[in-house]
Coordinates of N, CA and C in Angstrom, one line a residue:
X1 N -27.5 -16.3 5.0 CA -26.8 -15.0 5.3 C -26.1 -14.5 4.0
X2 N -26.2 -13.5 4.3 CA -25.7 -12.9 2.5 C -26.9 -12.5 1.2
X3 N -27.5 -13.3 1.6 CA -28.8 -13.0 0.1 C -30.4 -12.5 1.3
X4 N -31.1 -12.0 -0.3 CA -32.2 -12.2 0.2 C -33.1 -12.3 -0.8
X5 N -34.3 -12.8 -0.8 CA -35.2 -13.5 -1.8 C -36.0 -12.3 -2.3
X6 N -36.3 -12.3 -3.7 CA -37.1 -11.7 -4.3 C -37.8 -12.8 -5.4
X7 N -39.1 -12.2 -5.3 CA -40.1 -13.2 -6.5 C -40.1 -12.1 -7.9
X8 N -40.1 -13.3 -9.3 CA -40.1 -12.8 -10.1 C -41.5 -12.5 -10.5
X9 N -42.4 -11.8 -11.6 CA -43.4 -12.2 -12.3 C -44.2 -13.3 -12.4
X10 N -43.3 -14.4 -13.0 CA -44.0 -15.9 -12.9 C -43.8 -16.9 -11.2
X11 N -43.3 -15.6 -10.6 CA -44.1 -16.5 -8.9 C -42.8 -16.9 -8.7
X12 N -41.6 -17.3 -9.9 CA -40.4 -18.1 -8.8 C -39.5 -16.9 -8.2
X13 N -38.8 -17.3 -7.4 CA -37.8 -16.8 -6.5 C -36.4 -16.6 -6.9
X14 N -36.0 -15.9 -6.6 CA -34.8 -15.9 -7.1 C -33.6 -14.7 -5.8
X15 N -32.4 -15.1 -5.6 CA -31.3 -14.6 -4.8 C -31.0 -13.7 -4.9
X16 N -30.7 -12.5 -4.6 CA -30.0 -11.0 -4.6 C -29.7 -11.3 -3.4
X17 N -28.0 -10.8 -4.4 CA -27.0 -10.7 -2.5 C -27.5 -9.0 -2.1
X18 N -27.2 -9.2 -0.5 CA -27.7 -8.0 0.5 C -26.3 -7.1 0.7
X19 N -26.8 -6.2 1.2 CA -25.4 -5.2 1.5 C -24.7 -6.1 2.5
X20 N -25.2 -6.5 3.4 CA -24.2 -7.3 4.4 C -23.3 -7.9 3.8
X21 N -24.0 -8.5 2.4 CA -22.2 -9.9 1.5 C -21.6 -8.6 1.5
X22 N -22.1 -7.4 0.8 CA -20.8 -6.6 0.0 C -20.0 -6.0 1.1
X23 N -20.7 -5.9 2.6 CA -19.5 -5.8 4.0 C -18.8 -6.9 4.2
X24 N -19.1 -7.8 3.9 CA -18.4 -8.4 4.8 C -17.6 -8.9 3.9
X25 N -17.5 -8.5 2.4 CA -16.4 -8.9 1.6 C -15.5 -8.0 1.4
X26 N -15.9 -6.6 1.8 CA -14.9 -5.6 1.8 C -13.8 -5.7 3.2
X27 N -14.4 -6.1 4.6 CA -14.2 -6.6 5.7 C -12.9 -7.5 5.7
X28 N -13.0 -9.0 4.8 CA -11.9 -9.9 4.7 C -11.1 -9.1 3.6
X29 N -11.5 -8.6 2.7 CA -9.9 -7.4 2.0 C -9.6 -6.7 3.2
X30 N -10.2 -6.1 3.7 CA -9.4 -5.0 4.7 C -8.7 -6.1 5.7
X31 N -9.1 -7.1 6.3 CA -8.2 -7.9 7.3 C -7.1 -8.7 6.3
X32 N -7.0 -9.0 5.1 CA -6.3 -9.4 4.1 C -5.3 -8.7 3.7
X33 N -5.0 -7.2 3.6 CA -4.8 -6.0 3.2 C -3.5 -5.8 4.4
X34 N -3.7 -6.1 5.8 CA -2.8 -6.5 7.1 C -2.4 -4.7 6.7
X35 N -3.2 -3.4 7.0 CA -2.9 -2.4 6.9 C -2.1 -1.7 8.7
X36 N -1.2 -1.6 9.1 CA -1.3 -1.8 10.9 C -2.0 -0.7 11.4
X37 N -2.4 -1.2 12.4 CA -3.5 -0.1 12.9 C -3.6 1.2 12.9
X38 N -2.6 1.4 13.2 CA -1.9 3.0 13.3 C -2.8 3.8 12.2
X39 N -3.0 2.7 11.1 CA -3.6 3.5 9.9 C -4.9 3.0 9.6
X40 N -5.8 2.6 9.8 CA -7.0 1.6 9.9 C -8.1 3.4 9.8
X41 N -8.5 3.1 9.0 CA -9.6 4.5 8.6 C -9.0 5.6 8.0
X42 N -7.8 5.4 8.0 CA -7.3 6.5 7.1 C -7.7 6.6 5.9
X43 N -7.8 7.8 5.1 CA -8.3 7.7 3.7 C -7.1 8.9 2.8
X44 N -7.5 9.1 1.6 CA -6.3 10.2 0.7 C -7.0 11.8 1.6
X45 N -8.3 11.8 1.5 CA -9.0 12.7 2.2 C -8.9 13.2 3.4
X46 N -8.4 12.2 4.0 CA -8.2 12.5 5.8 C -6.8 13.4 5.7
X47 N -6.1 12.7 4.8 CA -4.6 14.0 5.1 C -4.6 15.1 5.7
X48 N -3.8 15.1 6.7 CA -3.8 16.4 7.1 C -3.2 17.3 6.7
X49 N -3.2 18.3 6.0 CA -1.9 19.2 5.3 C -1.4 20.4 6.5
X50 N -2.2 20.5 7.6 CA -1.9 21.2 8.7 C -0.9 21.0 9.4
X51 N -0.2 20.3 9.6 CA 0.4 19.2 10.0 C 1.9 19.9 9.8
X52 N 1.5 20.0 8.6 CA 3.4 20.8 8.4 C 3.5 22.4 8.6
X53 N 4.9 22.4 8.9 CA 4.8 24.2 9.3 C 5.2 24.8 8.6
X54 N 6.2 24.8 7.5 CA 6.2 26.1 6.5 C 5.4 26.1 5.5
X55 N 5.1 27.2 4.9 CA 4.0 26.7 3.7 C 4.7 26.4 2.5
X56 N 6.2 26.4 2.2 CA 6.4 25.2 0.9 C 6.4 23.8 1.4
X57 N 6.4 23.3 2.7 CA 5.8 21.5 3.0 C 4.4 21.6 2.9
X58 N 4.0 22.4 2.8 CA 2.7 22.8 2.8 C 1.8 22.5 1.7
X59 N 2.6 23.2 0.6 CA 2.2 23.1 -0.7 C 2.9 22.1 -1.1
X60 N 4.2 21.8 -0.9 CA 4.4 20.1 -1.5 C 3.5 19.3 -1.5
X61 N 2.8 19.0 0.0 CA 2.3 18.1 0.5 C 0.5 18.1 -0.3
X62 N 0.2 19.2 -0.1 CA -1.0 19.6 -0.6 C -1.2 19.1 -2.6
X63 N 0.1 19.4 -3.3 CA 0.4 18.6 -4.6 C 0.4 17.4 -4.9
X64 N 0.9 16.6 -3.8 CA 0.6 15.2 -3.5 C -0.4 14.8 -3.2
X65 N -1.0 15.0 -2.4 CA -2.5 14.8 -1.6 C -3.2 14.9 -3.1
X66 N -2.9 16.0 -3.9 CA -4.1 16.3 -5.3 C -3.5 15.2 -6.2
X67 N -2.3 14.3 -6.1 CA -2.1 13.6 -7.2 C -2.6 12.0 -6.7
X68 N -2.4 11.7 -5.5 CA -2.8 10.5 -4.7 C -4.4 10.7 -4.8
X69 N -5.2 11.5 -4.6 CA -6.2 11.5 -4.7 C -6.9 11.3 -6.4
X70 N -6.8 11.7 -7.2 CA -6.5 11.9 -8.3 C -6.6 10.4 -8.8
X71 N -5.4 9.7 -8.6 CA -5.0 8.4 -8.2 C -6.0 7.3 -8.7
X72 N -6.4 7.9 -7.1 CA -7.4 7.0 -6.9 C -8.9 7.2 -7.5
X73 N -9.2 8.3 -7.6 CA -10.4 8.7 -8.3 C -10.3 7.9 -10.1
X74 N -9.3 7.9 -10.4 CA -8.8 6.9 -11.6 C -8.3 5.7 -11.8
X75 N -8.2 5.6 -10.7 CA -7.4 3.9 -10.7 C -8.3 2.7 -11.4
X76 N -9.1 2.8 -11.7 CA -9.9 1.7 -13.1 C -9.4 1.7 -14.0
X77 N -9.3 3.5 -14.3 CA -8.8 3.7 -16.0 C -7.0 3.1 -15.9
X78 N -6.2 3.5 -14.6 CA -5.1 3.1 -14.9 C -4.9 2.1 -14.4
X79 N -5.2 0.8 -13.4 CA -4.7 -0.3 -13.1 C -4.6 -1.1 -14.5
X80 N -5.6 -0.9 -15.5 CA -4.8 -1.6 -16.8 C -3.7 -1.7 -17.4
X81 N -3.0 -0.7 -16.9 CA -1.5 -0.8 -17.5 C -0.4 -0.9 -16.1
X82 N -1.0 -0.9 -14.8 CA -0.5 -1.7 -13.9 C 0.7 -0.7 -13.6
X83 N -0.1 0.7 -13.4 CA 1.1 1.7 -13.1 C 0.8 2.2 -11.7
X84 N 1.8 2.4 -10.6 CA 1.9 2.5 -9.2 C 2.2 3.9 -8.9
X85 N 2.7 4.3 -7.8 CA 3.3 5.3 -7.3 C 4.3 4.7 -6.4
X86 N 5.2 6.0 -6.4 CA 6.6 6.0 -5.7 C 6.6 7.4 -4.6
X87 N 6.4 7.2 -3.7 CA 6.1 8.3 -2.4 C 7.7 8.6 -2.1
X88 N 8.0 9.2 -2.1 CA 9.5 9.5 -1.2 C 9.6 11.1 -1.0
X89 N 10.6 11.1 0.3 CA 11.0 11.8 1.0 C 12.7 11.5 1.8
X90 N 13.4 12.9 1.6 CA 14.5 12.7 2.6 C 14.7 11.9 3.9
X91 N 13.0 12.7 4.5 CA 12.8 12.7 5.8 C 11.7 11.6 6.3
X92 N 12.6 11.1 7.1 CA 11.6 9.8 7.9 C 10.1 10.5 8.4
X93 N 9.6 9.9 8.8 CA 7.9 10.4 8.8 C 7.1 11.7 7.9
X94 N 7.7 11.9 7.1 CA 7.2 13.3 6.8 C 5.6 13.2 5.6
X95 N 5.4 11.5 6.6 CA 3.4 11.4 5.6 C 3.2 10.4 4.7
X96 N 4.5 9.6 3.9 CA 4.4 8.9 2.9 C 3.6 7.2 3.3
X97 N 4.2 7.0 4.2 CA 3.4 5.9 4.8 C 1.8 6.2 5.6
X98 N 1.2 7.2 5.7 CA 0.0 7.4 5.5 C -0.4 8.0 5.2
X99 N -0.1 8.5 3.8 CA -0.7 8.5 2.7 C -0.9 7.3 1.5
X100 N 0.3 6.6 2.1 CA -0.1 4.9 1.2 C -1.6 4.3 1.9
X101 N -1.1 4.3 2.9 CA -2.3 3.5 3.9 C -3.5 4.2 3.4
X102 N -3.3 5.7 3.0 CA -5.1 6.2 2.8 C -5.1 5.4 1.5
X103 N -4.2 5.6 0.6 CA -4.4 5.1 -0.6 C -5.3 3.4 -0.6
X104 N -4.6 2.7 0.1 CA -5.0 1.2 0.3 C -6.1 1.7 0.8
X105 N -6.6 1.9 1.9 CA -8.0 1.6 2.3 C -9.1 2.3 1.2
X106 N -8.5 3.3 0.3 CA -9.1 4.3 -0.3 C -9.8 3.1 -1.3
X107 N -8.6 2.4 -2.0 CA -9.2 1.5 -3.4 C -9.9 -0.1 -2.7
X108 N -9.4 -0.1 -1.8 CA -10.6 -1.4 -1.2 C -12.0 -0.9 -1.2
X109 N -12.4 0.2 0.2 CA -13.5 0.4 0.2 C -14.1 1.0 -1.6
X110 N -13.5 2.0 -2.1 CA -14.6 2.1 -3.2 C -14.7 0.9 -4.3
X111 N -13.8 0.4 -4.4 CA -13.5 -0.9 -5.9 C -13.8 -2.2 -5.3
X112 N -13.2 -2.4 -3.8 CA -13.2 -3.7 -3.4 C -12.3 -4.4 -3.8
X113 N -11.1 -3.8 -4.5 CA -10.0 -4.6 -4.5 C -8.6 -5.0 -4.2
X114 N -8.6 -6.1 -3.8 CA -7.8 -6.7 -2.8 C -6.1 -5.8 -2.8
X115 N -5.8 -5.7 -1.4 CA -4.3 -4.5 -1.3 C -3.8 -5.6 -0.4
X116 N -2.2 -5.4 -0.5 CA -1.5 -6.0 0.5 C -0.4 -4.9 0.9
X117 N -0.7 -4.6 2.0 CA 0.5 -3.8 2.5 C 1.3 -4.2 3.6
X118 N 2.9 -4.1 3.1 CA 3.8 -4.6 3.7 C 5.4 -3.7 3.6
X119 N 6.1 -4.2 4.0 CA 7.6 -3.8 4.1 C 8.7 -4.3 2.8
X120 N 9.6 -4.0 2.8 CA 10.8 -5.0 2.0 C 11.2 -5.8 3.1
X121 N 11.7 -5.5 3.9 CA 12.1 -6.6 5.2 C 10.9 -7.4 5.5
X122 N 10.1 -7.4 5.2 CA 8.6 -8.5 5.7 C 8.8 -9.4 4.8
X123 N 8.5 -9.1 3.3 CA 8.9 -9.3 2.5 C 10.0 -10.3 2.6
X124 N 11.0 -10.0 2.7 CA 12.3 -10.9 3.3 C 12.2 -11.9 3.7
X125 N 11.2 -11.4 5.0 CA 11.4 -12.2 6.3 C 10.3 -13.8 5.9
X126 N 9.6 -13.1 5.3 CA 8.3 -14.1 4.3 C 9.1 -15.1 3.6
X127 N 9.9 -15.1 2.8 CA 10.6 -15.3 1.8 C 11.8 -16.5 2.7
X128 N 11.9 -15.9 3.7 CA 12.5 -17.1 4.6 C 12.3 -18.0 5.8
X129 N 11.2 -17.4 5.8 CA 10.2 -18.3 6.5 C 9.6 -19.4 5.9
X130 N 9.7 -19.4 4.5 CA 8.9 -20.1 3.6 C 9.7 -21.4 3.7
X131 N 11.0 -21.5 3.5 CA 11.8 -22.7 3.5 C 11.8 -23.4 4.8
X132 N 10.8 -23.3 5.6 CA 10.6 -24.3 6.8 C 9.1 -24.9 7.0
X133 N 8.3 -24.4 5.9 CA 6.7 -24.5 5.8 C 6.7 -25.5 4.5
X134 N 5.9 -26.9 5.1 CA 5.9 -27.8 4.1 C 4.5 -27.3 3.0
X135 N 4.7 -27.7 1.6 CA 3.5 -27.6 1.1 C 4.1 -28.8 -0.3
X136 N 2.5 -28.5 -0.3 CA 2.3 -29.9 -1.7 C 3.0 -29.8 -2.5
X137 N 3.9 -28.8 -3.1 CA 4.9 -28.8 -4.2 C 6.3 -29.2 -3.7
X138 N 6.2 -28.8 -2.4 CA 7.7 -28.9 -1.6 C 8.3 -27.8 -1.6
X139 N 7.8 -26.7 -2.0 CA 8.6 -25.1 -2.7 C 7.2 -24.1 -2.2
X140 N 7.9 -24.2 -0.8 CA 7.4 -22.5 -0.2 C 7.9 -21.1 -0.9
X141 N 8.7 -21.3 -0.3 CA 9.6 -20.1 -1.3 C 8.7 -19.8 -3.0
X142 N 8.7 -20.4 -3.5 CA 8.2 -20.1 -4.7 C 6.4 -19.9 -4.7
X143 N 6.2 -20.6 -3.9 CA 4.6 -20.4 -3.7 C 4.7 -19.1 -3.1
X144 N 5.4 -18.9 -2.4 CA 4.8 -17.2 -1.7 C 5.6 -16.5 -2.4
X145 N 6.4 -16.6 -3.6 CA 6.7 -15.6 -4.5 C 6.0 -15.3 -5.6
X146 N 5.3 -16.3 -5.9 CA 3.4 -16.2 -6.7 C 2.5 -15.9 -6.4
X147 N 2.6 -16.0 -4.7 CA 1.5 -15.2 -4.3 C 1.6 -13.9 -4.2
X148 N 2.4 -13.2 -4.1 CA 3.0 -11.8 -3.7 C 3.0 -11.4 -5.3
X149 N 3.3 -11.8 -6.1 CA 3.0 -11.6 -7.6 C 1.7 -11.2 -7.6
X150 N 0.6 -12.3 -7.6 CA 0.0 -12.0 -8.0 C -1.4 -11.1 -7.1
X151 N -1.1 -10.5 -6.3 CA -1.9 -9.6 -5.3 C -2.3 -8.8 -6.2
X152 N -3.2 -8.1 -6.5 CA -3.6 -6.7 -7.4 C -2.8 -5.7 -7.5
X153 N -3.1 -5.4 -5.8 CA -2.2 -4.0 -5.4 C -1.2 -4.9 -4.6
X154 N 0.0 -4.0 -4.4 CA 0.6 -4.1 -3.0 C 1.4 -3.1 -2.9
X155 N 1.3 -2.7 -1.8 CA 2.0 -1.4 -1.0 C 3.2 -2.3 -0.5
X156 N 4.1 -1.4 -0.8 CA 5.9 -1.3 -0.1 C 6.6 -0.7 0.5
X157 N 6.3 -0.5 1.9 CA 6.9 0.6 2.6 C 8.0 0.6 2.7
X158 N 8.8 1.6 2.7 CA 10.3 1.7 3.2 C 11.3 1.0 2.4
X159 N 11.0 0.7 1.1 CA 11.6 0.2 0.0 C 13.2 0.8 0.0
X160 N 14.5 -0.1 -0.1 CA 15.5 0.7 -0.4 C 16.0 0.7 1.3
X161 N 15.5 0.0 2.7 CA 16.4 0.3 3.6 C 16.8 -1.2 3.8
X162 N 16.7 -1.8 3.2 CA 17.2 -3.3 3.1 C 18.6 -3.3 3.0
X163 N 19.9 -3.9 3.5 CA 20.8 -3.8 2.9 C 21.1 -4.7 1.7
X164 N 21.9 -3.8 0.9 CA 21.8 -4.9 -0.6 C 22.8 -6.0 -0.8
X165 N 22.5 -7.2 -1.4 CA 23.5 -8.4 -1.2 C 23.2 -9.0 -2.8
X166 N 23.5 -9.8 -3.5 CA 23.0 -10.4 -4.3 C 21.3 -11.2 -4.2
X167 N 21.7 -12.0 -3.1 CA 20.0 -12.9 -2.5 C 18.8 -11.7 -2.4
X168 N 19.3 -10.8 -2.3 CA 18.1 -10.0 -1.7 C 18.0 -9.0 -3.3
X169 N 18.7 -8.5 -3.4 CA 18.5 -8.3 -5.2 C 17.9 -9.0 -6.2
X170 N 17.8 -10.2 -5.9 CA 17.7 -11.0 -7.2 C 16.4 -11.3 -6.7
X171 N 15.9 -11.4 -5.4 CA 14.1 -12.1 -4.7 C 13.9 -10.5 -5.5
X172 N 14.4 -9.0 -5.2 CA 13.3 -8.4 -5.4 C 13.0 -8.4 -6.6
X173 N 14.3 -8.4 -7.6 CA 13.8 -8.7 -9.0 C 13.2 -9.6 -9.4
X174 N 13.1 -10.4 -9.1 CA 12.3 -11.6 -9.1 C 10.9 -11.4 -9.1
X175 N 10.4 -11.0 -7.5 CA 9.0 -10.2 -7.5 C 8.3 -9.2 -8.7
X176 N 9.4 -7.9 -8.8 CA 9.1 -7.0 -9.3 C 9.0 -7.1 -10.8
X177 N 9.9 -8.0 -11.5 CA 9.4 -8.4 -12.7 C 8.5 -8.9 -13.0
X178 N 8.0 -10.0 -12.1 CA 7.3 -10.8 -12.2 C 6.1 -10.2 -12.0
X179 N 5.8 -8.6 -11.1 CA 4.7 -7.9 -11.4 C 4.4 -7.0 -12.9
X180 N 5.8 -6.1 -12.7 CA 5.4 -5.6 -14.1 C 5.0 -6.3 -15.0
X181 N 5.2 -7.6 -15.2 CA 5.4 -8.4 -16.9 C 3.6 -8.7 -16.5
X182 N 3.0 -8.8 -15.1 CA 1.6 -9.1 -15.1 C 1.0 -7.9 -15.1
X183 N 1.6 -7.0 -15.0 CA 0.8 -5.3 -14.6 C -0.1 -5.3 -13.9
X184 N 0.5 -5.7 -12.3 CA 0.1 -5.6 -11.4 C 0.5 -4.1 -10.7
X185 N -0.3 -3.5 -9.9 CA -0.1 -2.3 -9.1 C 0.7 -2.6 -7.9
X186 N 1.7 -2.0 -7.7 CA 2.9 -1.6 -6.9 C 2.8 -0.1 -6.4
X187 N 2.8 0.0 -5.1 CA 2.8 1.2 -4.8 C 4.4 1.5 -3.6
X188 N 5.1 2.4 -3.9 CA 6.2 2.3 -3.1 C 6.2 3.5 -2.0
X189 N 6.7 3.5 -1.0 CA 7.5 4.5 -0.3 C 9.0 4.1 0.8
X190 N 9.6 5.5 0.5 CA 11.1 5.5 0.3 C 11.3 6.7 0.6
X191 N 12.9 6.3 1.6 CA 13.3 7.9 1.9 C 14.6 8.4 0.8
X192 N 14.1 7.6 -0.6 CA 15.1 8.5 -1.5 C 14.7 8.3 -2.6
X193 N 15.2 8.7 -3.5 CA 14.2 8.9 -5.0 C 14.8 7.9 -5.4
X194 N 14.0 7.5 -6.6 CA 14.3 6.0 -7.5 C 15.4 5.8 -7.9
X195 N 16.3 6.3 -8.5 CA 17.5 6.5 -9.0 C 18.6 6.1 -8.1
X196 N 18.5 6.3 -6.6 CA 19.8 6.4 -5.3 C 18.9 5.5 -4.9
X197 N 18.4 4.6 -5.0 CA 17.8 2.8 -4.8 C 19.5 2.0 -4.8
X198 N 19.2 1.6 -3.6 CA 20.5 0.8 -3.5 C 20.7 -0.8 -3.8
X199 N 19.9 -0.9 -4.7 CA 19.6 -2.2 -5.6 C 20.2 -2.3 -6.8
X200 N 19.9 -3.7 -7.2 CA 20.2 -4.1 -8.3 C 19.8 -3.2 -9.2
X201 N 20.7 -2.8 -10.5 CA 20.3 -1.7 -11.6 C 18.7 -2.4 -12.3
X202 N 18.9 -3.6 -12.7 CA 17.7 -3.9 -12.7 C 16.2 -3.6 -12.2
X203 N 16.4 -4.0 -11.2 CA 15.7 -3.8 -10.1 C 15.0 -2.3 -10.2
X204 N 15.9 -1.8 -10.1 CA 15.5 0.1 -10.0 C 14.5 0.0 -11.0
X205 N 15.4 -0.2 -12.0 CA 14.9 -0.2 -13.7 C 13.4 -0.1 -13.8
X206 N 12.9 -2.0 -12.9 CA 11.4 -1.8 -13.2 C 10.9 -0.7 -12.5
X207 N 11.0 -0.3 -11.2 CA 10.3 0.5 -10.3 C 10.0 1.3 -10.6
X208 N 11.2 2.1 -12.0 CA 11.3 3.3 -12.4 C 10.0 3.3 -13.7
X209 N 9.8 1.9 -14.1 CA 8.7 1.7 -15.5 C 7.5 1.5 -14.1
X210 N 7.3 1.3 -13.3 CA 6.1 0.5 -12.8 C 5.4 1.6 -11.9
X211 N 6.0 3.0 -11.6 CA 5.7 4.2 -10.6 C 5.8 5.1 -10.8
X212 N 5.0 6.0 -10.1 CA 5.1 7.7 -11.0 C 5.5 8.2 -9.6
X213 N 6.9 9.1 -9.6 CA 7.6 9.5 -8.7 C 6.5 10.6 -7.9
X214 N 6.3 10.9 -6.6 CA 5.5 11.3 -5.9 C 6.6 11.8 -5.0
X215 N 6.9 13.4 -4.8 CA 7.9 13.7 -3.8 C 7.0 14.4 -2.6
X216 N 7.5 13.9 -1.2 CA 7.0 15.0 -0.5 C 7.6 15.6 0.6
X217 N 6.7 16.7 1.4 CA 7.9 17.5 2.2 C 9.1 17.0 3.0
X218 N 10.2 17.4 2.8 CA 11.2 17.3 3.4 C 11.1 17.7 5.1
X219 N 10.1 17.3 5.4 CA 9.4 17.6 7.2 C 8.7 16.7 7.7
X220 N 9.1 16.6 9.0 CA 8.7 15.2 9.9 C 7.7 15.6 10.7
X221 N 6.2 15.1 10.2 CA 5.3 15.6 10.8 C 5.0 14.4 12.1
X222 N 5.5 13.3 11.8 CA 5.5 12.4 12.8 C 5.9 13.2 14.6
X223 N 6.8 13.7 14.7 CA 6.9 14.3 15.8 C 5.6 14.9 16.5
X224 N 5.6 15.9 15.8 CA 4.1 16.8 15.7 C 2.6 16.3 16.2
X225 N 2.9 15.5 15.3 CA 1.4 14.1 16.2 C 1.9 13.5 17.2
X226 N 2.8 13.1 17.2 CA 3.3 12.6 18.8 C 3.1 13.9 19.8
X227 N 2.9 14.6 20.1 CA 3.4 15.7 21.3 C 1.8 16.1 21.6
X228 N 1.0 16.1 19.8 CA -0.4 16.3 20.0 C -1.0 15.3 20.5
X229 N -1.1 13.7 20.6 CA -1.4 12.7 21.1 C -1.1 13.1 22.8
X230 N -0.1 13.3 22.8 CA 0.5 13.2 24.5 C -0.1 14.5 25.1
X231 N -0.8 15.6 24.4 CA -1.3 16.3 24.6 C -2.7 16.1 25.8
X232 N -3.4 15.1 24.7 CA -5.0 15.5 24.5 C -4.7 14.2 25.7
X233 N -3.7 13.4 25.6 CA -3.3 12.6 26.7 C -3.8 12.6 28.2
X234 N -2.6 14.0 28.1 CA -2.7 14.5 29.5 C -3.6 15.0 30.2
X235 N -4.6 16.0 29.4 CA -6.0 16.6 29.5 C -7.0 15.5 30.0
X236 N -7.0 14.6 29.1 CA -7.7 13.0 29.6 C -7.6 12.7 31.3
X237 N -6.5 12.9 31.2 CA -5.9 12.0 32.5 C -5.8 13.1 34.2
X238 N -5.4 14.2 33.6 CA -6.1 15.6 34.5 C -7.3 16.1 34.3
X239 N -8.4 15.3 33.9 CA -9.8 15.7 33.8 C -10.0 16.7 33.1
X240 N -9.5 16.8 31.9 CA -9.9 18.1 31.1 C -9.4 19.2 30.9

């Protein structure tokens, strides 16, 4: 499974993998990737820009879409220097978390390379989950802070609603150094701009070297899809 045979000139045989390997390798990134459903086929393209009602969310949103897109149409030339994006918004739902998600699915399927998308509180919660999980070094904690290093990509949603303490400052700096200094891709979203990060000055510091600020509309399109969903709902369920 995976190959298929082709004969050379002098009669011997030889392997070529089949499109099947290259699905079913893009397949374990995408289940690897743990993108949650909600977002599962999204792409930078699918964006809706409809979605918002006045036309400066409109055009915010539409500037974004061209630079996320953009992005990604480039991301070979730029993952060498292991530069991310920073999505934010005042306003809770107003697209930044699926527009990361198109982003992720966007660089798996065309490059095939591996994304992890997750939370800062997951993050967290990883991070202390580890100190009850035995492994051959004796040091969970450190093993899944090498592993989270060293992912390609990883998405971070909702960056900055963590409350700040020292422990939780110093894990992220920990991580986030430990990405920059490998120029690894980091992609953030956040309901406030880099600078009002309620983190360690540090901390900010790298985010601010590792992301290229991405603002978008100050409008919550999440509602809006809710009412449309509950719509097409009801039509379903009254036959039409």
């Amino acid at each position: 499974m995976g190959y298929t045979f082709s004969t050379h000139e002098n009669g011997n045989e030889y392997a070529v993998p089949c499109e099947c390997l290259d699905l079913l390798i893009m397949q374990n990134k995408l289940e690897f990737a743990n993108i949650p459903p909600e977002f599962e086929g999204y792409t930078v393209d699918s964006f809706d820009l409809s979605l918002y009602q006045s036309p400066e969310a409109r055009e915010k949103a539409r500037m974004a879409k061209l630079l996320c897109a953009n992005y990604v149409r480039d991301f070979l030339q730029i993952q060498p220097e292991g530069k991310g994006l920073y999505l934010y918004s005042h306003t809770k739902g107003s697209g930044k978390t699926r527009m990361a998600a198109g982003i992720a699915n966007d660089i798996i399927k065309k490059y095939r390379i591996s994304v992890k998308f997750t939370t800062g509180l997951q993050i967290l919660g990883e991070i202390k989950n580890s100190w009850h999980q035995d492994t051959k070094d004796g040091d969970g904690e450190q093993r899944f802070i090498q592993d989270i290093i060293r992912v390609p990509v990883l998405v971070i949603d909702d960056i900055g609603v963590e409350k700040s303490t020292p422990w939780v400052d110093e894990k992220f700096y920990e991580i986030l150094d430990g990405r920059m200094v490998c120029k690894q891709v980091t992609i953030f979203t956040s309901n406030c701009q880099m600078e009002a990060l309620k983190l360690d000055e540090r901390t900010v510091s790298r985010i601010i070297k590792m992301a290229l600020p991405v603002p978008f509309p100050d409008e919550s399109v999440r509602l809006k899809l809710a009412k449309s969903e509950n719509k097409e709902l009801y039509k379903m369920l009254l036959g039409g």
